[in-house]
Tab-separated table of C-alpha atoms and ligand atoms in Angstrom:
chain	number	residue	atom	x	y	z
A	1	UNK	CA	14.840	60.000	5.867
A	2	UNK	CA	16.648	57.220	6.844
A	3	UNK	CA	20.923	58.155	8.119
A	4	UNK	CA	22.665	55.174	6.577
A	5	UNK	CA	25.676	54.948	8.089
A	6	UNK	CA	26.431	50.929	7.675
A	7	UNK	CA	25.867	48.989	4.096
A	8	UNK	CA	25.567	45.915	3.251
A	9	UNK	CA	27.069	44.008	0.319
A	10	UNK	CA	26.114	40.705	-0.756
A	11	UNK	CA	26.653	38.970	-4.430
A	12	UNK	CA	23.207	36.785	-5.428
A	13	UNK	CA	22.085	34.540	-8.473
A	14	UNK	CA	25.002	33.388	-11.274
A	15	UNK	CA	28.722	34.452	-10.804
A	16	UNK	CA	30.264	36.581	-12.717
A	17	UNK	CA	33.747	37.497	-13.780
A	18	UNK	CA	34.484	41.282	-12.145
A	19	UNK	CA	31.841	40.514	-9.392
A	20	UNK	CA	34.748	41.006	-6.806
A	21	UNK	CA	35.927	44.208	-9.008
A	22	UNK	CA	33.133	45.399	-7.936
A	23	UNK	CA	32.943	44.470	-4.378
A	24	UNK	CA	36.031	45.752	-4.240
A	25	UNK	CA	35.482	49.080	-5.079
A	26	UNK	CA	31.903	49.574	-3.076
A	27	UNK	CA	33.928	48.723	-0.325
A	28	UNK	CA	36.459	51.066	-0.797
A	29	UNK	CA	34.235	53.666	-2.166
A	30	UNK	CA	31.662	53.600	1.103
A	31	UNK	CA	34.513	53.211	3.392
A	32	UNK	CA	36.381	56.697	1.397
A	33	UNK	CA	32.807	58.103	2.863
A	34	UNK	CA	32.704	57.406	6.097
A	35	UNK	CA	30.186	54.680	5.947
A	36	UNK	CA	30.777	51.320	7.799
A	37	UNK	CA	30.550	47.899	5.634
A	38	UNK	CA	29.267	44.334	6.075
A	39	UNK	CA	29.961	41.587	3.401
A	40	UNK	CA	27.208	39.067	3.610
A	41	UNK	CA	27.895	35.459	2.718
A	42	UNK	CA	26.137	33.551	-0.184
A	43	UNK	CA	24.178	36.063	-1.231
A	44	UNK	CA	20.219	36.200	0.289
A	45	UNK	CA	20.697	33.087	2.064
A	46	UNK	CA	23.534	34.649	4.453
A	47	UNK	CA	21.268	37.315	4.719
A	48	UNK	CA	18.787	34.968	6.246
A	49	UNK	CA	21.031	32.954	7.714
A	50	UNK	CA	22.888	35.776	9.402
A	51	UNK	CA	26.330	35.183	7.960
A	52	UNK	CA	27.788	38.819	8.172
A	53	UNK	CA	31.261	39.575	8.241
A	54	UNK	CA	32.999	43.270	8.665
A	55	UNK	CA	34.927	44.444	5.723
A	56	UNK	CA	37.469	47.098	6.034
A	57	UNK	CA	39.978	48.260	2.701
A	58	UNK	CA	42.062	44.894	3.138
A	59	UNK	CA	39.200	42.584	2.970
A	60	UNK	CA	38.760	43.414	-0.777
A	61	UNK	CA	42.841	43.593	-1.468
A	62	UNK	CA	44.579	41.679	-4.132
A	63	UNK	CA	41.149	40.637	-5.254
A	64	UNK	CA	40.115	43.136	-8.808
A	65	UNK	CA	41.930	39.747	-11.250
A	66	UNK	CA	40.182	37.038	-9.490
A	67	UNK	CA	36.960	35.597	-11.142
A	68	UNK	CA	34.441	34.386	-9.225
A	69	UNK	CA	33.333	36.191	-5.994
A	70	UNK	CA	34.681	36.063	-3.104
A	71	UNK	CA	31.006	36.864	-1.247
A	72	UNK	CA	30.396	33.201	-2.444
A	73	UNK	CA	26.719	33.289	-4.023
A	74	UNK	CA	24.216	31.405	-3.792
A	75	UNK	CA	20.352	30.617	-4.846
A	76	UNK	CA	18.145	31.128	-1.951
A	77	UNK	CA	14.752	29.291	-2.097
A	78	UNK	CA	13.711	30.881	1.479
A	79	UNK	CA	14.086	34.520	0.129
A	80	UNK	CA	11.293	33.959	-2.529
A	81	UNK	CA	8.889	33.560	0.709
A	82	UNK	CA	7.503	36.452	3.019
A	83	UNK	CA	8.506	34.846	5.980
A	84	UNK	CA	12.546	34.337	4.500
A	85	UNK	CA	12.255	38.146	3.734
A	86	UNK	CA	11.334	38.436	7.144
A	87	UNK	CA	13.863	36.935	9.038
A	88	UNK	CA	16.623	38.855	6.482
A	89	UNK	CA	14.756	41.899	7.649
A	90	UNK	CA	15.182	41.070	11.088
A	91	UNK	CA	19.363	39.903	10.727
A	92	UNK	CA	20.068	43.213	9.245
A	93	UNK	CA	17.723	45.288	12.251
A	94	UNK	CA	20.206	42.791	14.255
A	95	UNK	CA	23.393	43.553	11.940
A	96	UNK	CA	22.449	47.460	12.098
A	97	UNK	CA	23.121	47.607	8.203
A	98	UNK	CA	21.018	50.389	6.795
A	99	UNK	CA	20.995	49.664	3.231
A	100	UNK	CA	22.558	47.063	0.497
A	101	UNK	CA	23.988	46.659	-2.518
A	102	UNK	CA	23.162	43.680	-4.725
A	103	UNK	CA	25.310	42.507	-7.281
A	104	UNK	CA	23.327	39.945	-9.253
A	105	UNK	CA	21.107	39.132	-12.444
A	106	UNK	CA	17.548	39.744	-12.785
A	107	UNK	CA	16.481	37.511	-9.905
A	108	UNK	CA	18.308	38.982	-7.594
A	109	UNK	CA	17.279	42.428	-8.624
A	110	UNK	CA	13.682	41.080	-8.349
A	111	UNK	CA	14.297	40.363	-4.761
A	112	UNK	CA	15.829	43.143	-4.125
A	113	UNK	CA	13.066	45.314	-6.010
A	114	UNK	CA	10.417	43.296	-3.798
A	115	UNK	CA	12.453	43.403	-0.252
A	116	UNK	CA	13.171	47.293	-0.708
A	117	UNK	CA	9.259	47.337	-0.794
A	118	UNK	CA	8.165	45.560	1.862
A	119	UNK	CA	10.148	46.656	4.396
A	120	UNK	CA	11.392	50.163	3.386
A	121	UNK	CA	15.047	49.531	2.927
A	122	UNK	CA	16.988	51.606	0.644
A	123	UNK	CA	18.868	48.852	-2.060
A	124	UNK	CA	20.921	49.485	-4.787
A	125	UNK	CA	21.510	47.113	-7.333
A	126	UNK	CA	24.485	46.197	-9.878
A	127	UNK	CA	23.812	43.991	-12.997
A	128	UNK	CA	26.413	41.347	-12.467
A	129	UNK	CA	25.241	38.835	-15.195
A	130	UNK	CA	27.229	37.076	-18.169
A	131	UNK	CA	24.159	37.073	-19.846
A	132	UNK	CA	23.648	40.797	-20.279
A	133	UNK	CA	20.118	40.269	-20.209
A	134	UNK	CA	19.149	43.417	-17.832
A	135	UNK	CA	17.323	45.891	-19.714
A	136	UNK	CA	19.101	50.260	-18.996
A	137	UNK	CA	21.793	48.673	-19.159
A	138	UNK	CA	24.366	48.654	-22.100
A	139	UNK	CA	26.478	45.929	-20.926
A	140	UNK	CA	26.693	43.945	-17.680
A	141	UNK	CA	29.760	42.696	-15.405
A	142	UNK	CA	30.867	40.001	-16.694
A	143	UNK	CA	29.657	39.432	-20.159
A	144	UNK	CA	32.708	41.027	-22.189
A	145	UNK	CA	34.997	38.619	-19.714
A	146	UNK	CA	32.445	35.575	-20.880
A	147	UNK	CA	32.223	36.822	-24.515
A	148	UNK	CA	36.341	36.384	-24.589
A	149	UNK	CA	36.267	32.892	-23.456
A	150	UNK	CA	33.821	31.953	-25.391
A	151	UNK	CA	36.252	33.685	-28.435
A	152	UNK	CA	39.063	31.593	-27.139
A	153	UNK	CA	37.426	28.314	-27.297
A	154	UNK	CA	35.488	28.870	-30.008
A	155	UNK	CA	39.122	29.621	-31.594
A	156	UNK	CA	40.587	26.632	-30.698
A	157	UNK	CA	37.886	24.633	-31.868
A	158	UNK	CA	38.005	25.817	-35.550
A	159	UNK	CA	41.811	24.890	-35.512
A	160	UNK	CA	40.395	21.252	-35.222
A	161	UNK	CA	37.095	22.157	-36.964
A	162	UNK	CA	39.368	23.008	-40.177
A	163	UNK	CA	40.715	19.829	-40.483
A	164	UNK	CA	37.817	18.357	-41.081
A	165	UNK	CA	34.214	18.452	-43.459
A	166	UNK	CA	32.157	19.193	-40.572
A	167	UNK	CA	29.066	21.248	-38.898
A	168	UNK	CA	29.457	22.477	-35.682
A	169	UNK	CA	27.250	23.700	-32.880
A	170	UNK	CA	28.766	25.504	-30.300
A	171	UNK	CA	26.179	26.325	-27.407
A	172	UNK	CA	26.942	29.008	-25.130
A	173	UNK	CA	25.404	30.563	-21.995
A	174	UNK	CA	22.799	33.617	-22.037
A	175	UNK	CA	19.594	32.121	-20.124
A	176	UNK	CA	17.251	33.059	-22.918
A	177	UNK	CA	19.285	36.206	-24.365
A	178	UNK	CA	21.568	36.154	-27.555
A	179	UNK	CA	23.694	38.959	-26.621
A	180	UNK	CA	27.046	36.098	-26.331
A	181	UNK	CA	26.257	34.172	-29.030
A	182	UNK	CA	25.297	37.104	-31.712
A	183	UNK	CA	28.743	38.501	-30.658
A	184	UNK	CA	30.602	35.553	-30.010
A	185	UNK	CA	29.721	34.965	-33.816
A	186	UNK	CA	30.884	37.916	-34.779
A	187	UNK	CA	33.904	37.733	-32.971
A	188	UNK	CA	34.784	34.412	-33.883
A	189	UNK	CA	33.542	34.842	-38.018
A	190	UNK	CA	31.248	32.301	-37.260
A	191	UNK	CA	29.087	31.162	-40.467
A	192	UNK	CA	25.233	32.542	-38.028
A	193	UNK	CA	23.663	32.867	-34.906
A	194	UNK	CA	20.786	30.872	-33.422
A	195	UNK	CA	19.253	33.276	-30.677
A	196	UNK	CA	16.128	32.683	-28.810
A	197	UNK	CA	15.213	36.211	-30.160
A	198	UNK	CA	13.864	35.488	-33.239
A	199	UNK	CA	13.616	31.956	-33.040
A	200	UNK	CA	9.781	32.116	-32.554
A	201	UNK	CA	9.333	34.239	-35.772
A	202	UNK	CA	12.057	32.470	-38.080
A	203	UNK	CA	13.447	28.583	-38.448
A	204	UNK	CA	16.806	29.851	-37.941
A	205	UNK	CA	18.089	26.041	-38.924
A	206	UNK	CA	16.680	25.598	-42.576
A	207	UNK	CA	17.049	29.262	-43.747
A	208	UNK	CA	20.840	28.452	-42.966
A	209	UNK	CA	20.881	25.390	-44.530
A	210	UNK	CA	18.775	26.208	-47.206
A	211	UNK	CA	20.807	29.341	-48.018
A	212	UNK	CA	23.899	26.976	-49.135
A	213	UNK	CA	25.998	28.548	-46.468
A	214	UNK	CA	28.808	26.134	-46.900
A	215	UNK	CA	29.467	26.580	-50.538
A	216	UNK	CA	33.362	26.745	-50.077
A	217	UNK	CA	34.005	25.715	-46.952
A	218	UNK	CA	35.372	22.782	-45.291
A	219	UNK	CA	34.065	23.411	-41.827
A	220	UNK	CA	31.088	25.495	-40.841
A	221	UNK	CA	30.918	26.794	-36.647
A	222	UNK	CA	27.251	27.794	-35.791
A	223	UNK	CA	26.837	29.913	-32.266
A	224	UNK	CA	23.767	28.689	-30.239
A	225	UNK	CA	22.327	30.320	-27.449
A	226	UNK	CA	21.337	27.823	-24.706
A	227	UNK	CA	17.166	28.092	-24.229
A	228	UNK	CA	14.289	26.179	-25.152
A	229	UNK	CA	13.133	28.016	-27.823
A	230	UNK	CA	16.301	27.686	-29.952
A	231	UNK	CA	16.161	24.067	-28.786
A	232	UNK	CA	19.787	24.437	-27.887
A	233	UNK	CA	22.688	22.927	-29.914
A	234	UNK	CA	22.191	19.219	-28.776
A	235	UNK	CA	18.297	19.552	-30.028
A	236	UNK	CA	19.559	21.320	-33.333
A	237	UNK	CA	21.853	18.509	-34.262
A	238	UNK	CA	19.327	16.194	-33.456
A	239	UNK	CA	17.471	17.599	-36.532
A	240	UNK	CA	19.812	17.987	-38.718
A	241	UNK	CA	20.452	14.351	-38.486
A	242	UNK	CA	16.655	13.802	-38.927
A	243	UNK	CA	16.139	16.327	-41.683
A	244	UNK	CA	19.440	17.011	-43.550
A	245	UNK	CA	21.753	13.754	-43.052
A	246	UNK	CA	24.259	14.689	-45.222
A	247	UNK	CA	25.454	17.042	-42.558
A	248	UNK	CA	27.990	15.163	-40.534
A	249	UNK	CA	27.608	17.419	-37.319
A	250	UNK	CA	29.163	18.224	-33.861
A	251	UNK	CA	28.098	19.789	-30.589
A	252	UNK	CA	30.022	21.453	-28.531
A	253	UNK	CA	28.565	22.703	-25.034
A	254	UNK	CA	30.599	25.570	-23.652
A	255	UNK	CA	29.064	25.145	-20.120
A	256	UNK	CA	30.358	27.103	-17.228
A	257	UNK	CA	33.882	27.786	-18.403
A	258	UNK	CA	32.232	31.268	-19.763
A	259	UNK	CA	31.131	31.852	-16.179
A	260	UNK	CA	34.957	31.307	-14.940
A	261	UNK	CA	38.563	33.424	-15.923
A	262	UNK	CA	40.171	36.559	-14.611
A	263	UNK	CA	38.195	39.555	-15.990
A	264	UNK	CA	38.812	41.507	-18.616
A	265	UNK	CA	39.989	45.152	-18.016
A	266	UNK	CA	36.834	46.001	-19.635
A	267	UNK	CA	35.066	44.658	-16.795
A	268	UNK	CA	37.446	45.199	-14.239
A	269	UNK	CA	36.300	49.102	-15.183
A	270	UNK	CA	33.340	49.159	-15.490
A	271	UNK	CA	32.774	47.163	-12.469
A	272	UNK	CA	34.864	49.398	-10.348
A	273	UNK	CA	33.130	52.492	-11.833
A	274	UNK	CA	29.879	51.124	-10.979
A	275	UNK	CA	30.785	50.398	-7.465
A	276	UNK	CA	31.606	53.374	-7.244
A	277	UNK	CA	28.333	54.456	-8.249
A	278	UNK	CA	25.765	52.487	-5.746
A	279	UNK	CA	27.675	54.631	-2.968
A	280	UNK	CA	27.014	57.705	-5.111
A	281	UNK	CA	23.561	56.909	-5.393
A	282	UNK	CA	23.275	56.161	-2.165
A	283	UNK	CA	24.679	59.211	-0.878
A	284	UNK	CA	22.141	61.117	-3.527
A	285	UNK	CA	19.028	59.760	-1.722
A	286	UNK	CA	18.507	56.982	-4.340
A	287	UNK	CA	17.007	54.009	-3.520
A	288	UNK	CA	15.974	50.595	-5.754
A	289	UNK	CA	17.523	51.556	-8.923
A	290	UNK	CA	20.219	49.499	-10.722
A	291	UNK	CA	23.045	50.786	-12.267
A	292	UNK	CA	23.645	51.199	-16.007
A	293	UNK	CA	26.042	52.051	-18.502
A	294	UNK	CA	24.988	53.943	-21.695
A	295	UNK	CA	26.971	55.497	-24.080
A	296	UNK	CA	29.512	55.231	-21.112
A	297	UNK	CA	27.758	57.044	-19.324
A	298	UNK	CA	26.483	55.695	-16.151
A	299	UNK	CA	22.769	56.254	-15.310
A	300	UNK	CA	20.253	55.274	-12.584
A	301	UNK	CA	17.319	52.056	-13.765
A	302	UNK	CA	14.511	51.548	-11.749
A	303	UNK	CA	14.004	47.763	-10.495
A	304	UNK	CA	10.860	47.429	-12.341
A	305	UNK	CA	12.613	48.794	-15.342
A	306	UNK	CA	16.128	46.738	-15.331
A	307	UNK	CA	14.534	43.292	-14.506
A	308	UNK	CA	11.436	43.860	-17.265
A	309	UNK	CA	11.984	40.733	-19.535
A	310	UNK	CA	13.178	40.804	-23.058
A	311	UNK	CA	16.132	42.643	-23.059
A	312	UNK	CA	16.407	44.238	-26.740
A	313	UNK	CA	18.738	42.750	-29.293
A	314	UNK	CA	20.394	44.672	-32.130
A	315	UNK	CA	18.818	42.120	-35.200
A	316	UNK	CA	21.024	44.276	-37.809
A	317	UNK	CA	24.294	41.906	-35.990
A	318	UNK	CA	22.307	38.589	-37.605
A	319	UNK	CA	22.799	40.421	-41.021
A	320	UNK	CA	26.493	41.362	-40.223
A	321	UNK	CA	27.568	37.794	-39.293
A	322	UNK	CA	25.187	36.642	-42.726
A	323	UNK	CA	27.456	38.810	-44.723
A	324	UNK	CA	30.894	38.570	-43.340
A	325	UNK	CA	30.602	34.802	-43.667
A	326	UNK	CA	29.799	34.708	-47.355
B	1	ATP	P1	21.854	34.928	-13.278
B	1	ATP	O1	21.102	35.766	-14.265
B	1	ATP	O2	23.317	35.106	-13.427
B	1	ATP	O3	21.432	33.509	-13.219
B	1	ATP	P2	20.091	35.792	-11.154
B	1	ATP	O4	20.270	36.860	-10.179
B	1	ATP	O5	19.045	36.006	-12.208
B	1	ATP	O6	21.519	35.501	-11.810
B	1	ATP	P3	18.424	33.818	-9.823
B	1	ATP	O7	18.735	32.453	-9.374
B	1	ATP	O8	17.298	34.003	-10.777
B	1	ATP	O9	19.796	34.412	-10.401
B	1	ATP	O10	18.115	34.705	-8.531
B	1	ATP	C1	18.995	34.734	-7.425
B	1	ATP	C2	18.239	34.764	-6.139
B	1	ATP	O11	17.407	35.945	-6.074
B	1	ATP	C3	17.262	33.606	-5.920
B	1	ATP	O12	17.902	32.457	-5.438
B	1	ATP	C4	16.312	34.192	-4.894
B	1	ATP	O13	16.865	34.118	-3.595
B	1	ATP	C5	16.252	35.670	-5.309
B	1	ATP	N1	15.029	35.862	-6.104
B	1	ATP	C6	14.824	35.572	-7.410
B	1	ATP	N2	13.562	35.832	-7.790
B	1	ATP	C7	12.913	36.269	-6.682
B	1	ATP	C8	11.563	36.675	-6.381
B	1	ATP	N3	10.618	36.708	-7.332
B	1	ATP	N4	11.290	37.051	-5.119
B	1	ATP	C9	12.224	37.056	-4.162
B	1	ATP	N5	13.511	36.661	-4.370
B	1	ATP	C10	13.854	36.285	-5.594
């Protein structure tokens, strides 16, 4: 087998708060074991376009509060073709980095899964996705940071929303998963949930309406997941004009202030114990799996596993914001 004795880091895909928690502490952690470390810039796309710089312990000081990454990410058309892959092959043959760790969503796990094959190269991955929309995994780095700000705004926009006989739909991130908005309901007391989940099987919009959710109250706040298939909150209003007009409703896009903010010390822990982890694995002989939390314990996910679509939701939370908000 393979001696690794330099890795490569590199952050891919979305940003995510407790992406440099993370960096941070695979740094630290392969450095603690004698390895050697090389931070690659904007994800893939450094990797292709051979920006590499050597980290040592101060590289990744002061950095475990800062959101963002400081790796810079990017998206990286080039890396979706055979010959990109090849000439990222061929910078880290040049680089003399023996294996990476990728901190990304399920995109850059999918790149990872299909580099790792082609050319033999031992990757380790770590879900860093507000979403939380990688499957093994309990939670993902970043999403209790995003599910926070979302609380916070979604806060601050009752205050007003009080004040006034109104409907509102608040949209928020999750690319096709419901995890933030089922819980940002529930942490906010929101009156329901609109999640791409179930939105082929139920029309999430008249069974609220219909069920005379607002009998007492002055303002209702609705949580929608961004995605197609709920139609979003701009294309939910837009029906509720069309089909129940006595509505007078609002929309209110969260957009990427849920990506942004210091993380929480959730993930601030979790990423630093995971980063931990990809060295561990390493150093056990593992190769292509992600790392995931359950039950807090951490546990090894195959690729093919983590990035398989359709992440499972827990449909017993619709039912809990349904009755809280009665
Ligand atoms: P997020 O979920 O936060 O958006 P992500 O990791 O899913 O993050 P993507 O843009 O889907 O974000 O993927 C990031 C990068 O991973 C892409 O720009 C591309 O370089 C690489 N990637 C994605 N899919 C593939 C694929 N099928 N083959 C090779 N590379 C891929």
């Amino acid at each position: 087998m393979l001696e690794i004795k330099c890795i490569g880091i590199l952050t891919s895909g979305g940003d995510a708060p407790g992406m440099n928690a993370a960096i941070r502490a695979v740094t630290r952690t392969a450095i603690y074991n004698g390895f050697t470390v090389k931070a690659i810039m904007r994800g893939y796309k450094g990797l292709i376009t051979g920006e590499i710089v050597p980290y040592v312990t101060q590289n990744v000081s002061n950095i475990i509060q800062q959101g963002g990454t400081i790796l810079k990410t990017a998206r990286s058309k080039e890396f979706t073709t055979a010959e990109g892959r090849q000439v990222a092959y061929e910078t880290m043959q040049r680089e003399g980095i023996d294996a990476l760790v990728v901190i990304g969503g399920d995109g850059s796990l999918t790149g990872a899964k299909i580099f790792a094959s082609e050319f033999n190269i031992p990757i380790v991955g770590l879900p860093g996705t507000i979403d939380n929309d990688l499957n093994g995994t309990d939670t993902t780095i970043g999403y209790d940071t995003a599910l926070n700000t979302i609380m916070d705004a979604v806060d601050k926009i009752k205050d007003t929303a009080s004040s006034h006989d109104r409907l509102f739909f608040i949209e928020v991130m999750g690319r096709n998963a419901g995890f933030l908005a089922i819980n940002g309901a529930i942490a906010t007391g929101a009156e329901a949930a609109i999640i791409p989940e179930i939105a082929t099987e139920v029309d999430q919009l008249s069974e609220l309406i219909e069920s005379g959710f607002r009998k007492s109250k002055n303002s209702s706040i609705v949580l929608v997941a961004e995605s197609e298939i709920t139609g979003g909150a701009m294309g939910l209003a837009e029906r509720v004009k069309k089909e129940y007009p006595q509505y007078d409703v609002r929309v209110t896009i969260l957009g990427h202030i849920q990506r942004g903010g210091s993380p929480t010390a959730s993930d601030r822990i979790l990423a630093s114990r995971m980063g931990e982890a990809a060295i561990d694995a390493l150093l056990d002989g593992q190769r292509n799996v992600m790392i995931g939390v359950q039950n807090d314990e951490l546990v090894y996910i195959p690729f093919n596993k983590a990035i398989k679509k359709g992440k499972p939701i827990n449909r017993d939370l619709l039912n809990t914001v349904k009755i809280l908000s009665t």
